[in-house]
Amino acid sequence: MTKQTQAHIPVSIHLVSSVEQEGQKDIYEMMLSGKFYEQGQLYVLEYEERQEEGSIHTTIEFSKDRAAISRSGAVNINLPFHREEALGGAFTTPQGSVPITTETKKLSHSHTYGESTLKGTFQIDYSLHVQEQTVGKYSLEIQFNEK
């Protein structure tokens, strides 16, 4: 028997992201609204970011050893992750698609349905490579709570 798709649960999201490039580290922090649901063996977190370039829809799918971050809108990027191997993704611009590689350093997540409310975390640390050169080290930590 396969597990049915769970109803989408509205969540409040606290996101902290750090980017280290060429010896400079920038930290971004956002409070967002989104939704969490289970789809088969995957957990899914979706949210919208509003940035200067425009709106960006982000979907994070994760399971025990894997995750994928897809961003579309003002930025189009597909980042696959696995705890034990580097994986290829793509960054898409109006001029074309650029192949990229992610190297996962840390991947963890948890969630609970305590007292009939959902709360959870998702954390990933990774290096991003373009044409075999490291272009940055990234960290993303998300805490989410049912609204």
mmCIF file with all atom_site columns, C-alpha atoms in Angstrom, residues 44-92:
data_model
loop_
_atom_site.group_PDB
_atom_site.id
_atom_site.type_symbol
_atom_site.label_atom_id
_atom_site.label_alt_id
_atom_site.label_comp_id
_atom_site.label_asym_id
_atom_site.label_entity_id
_atom_site.label_seq_id
_atom_site.pdbx_PDB_ins_code
_atom_site.Cartn_x
_atom_site.Cartn_y
_atom_site.Cartn_z
_atom_site.occupancy
_atom_site.B_iso_or_equiv
_atom_site.pdbx_formal_charge
_atom_site.auth_seq_id
_atom_site.auth_comp_id
_atom_site.auth_asym_id
_atom_site.auth_atom_id
_atom_site.pdbx_PDB_model_num
ATOM 1  C CA . VAL A 1 44 ? 8.363  18.835 0.838   1.00 0.00 ? 44 VAL A CA 1
ATOM 2  C CA . LEU A 1 45 ? 8.706  22.436 1.986   1.00 0.00 ? 45 LEU A CA 1
ATOM 3  C CA . GLU A 1 46 ? 7.584  25.258 -0.343  1.00 0.00 ? 46 GLU A CA 1
ATOM 4  C CA . TYR A 1 47 ? 7.792  29.038 0.031   1.00 0.00 ? 47 TYR A CA 1
ATOM 5  C CA . GLU A 1 48 ? 8.004  32.314 -1.903  1.00 0.00 ? 48 GLU A CA 1
ATOM 6  C CA . GLU A 1 49 ? 10.800 34.862 -1.529  1.00 0.00 ? 49 GLU A CA 1
ATOM 7  C CA . ARG A 1 50 ? 10.452 38.463 -2.611  1.00 0.00 ? 50 ARG A CA 1
ATOM 8  C CA . GLN A 1 51 ? 13.789 39.942 -3.704  1.00 0.00 ? 51 GLN A CA 1
ATOM 9  C CA . GLU A 1 52 ? 14.909 42.936 -5.723  1.00 0.00 ? 52 GLU A CA 1
ATOM 10 C CA . GLU A 1 53 ? 15.075 40.773 -8.852  1.00 0.00 ? 53 GLU A CA 1
ATOM 11 C CA . GLY A 1 54 ? 11.474 39.622 -8.321  1.00 0.00 ? 54 GLY A CA 1
ATOM 12 C CA . SER A 1 55 ? 9.610  36.736 -6.758  1.00 0.00 ? 55 SER A CA 1
ATOM 13 C CA . ILE A 1 56 ? 11.294 33.329 -6.365  1.00 0.00 ? 56 ILE A CA 1
ATOM 14 C CA . HIS A 1 57 ? 9.339  30.137 -5.705  1.00 0.00 ? 57 HIS A CA 1
ATOM 15 C CA . THR A 1 58 ? 11.440 27.607 -3.773  1.00 0.00 ? 58 THR A CA 1
ATOM 16 C CA . THR A 1 59 ? 10.683 23.910 -3.322  1.00 0.00 ? 59 THR A CA 1
ATOM 17 C CA . ILE A 1 60 ? 12.836 21.758 -1.032  1.00 0.00 ? 60 ILE A CA 1
ATOM 18 C CA . GLU A 1 61 ? 12.308 18.000 -1.251  1.00 0.00 ? 61 GLU A CA 1
ATOM 19 C CA . PHE A 1 62 ? 14.149 15.810 1.223   1.00 0.00 ? 62 PHE A CA 1
ATOM 20 C CA . SER A 1 63 ? 14.411 12.267 2.471   1.00 0.00 ? 63 SER A CA 1
ATOM 21 C CA . LYS A 1 64 ? 16.890 10.332 4.598   1.00 0.00 ? 64 LYS A CA 1
ATOM 22 C CA . ASP A 1 65 ? 20.070 10.848 2.525   1.00 0.00 ? 65 ASP A CA 1
ATOM 23 C CA . ARG A 1 66 ? 18.922 13.088 -0.324  1.00 0.00 ? 66 ARG A CA 1
ATOM 24 C CA . ALA A 1 67 ? 17.543 16.553 -0.917  1.00 0.00 ? 67 ALA A CA 1
ATOM 25 C CA . ALA A 1 68 ? 16.806 18.820 -3.858  1.00 0.00 ? 68 ALA A CA 1
ATOM 26 C CA . ILE A 1 69 ? 16.288 22.563 -3.932  1.00 0.00 ? 69 ILE A CA 1
ATOM 27 C CA . SER A 1 70 ? 14.476 23.985 -6.955  1.00 0.00 ? 70 SER A CA 1
ATOM 28 C CA . ARG A 1 71 ? 14.090 27.735 -7.358  1.00 0.00 ? 71 ARG A CA 1
ATOM 29 C CA . SER A 1 72 ? 12.092 29.332 -10.151 1.00 0.00 ? 72 SER A CA 1
ATOM 30 C CA . GLY A 1 73 ? 11.092 32.855 -11.083 1.00 0.00 ? 73 GLY A CA 1
ATOM 31 C CA . ALA A 1 74 ? 13.666 35.659 -10.960 1.00 0.00 ? 74 ALA A CA 1
ATOM 32 C CA . VAL A 1 75 ? 16.263 32.886 -10.475 1.00 0.00 ? 75 VAL A CA 1
ATOM 33 C CA . ASN A 1 76 ? 16.078 29.385 -11.978 1.00 0.00 ? 76 ASN A CA 1
ATOM 34 C CA . ILE A 1 77 ? 18.265 26.781 -10.342 1.00 0.00 ? 77 ILE A CA 1
ATOM 35 C CA . ASN A 1 78 ? 18.075 23.059 -9.593  1.00 0.00 ? 78 ASN A CA 1
ATOM 36 C CA . LEU A 1 79 ? 20.389 21.781 -6.837  1.00 0.00 ? 79 LEU A CA 1
ATOM 37 C CA . PRO A 1 80 ? 20.430 18.039 -6.052  1.00 0.00 ? 80 PRO A CA 1
ATOM 38 C CA . PHE A 1 81 ? 22.150 16.776 -2.889  1.00 0.00 ? 81 PHE A CA 1
ATOM 39 C CA . HIS A 1 82 ? 23.264 13.414 -1.540  1.00 0.00 ? 82 HIS A CA 1
ATOM 40 C CA . ARG A 1 83 ? 25.192 12.768 1.665   1.00 0.00 ? 83 ARG A CA 1
ATOM 41 C CA . GLU A 1 84 ? 27.833 10.610 0.013   1.00 0.00 ? 84 GLU A CA 1
ATOM 42 C CA . GLU A 1 85 ? 28.346 11.909 -3.522  1.00 0.00 ? 85 GLU A CA 1
ATOM 43 C CA . ALA A 1 86 ? 28.656 15.027 -5.649  1.00 0.00 ? 86 ALA A CA 1
ATOM 44 C CA . LEU A 1 87 ? 25.683 15.560 -7.962  1.00 0.00 ? 87 LEU A CA 1
ATOM 45 C CA . GLY A 1 88 ? 25.092 17.638 -11.077 1.00 0.00 ? 88 GLY A CA 1
ATOM 46 C CA . GLY A 1 89 ? 22.468 20.357 -11.323 1.00 0.00 ? 89 GLY A CA 1
ATOM 47 C CA . ALA A 1 90 ? 21.816 23.419 -13.460 1.00 0.00 ? 90 ALA A CA 1
ATOM 48 C CA . PHE A 1 91 ? 21.600 27.187 -13.192 1.00 0.00 ? 91 PHE A CA 1
ATOM 49 C CA . THR A 1 92 ? 19.441 28.579 -15.981 1.00 0.00 ? 92 THR A CA 1
#
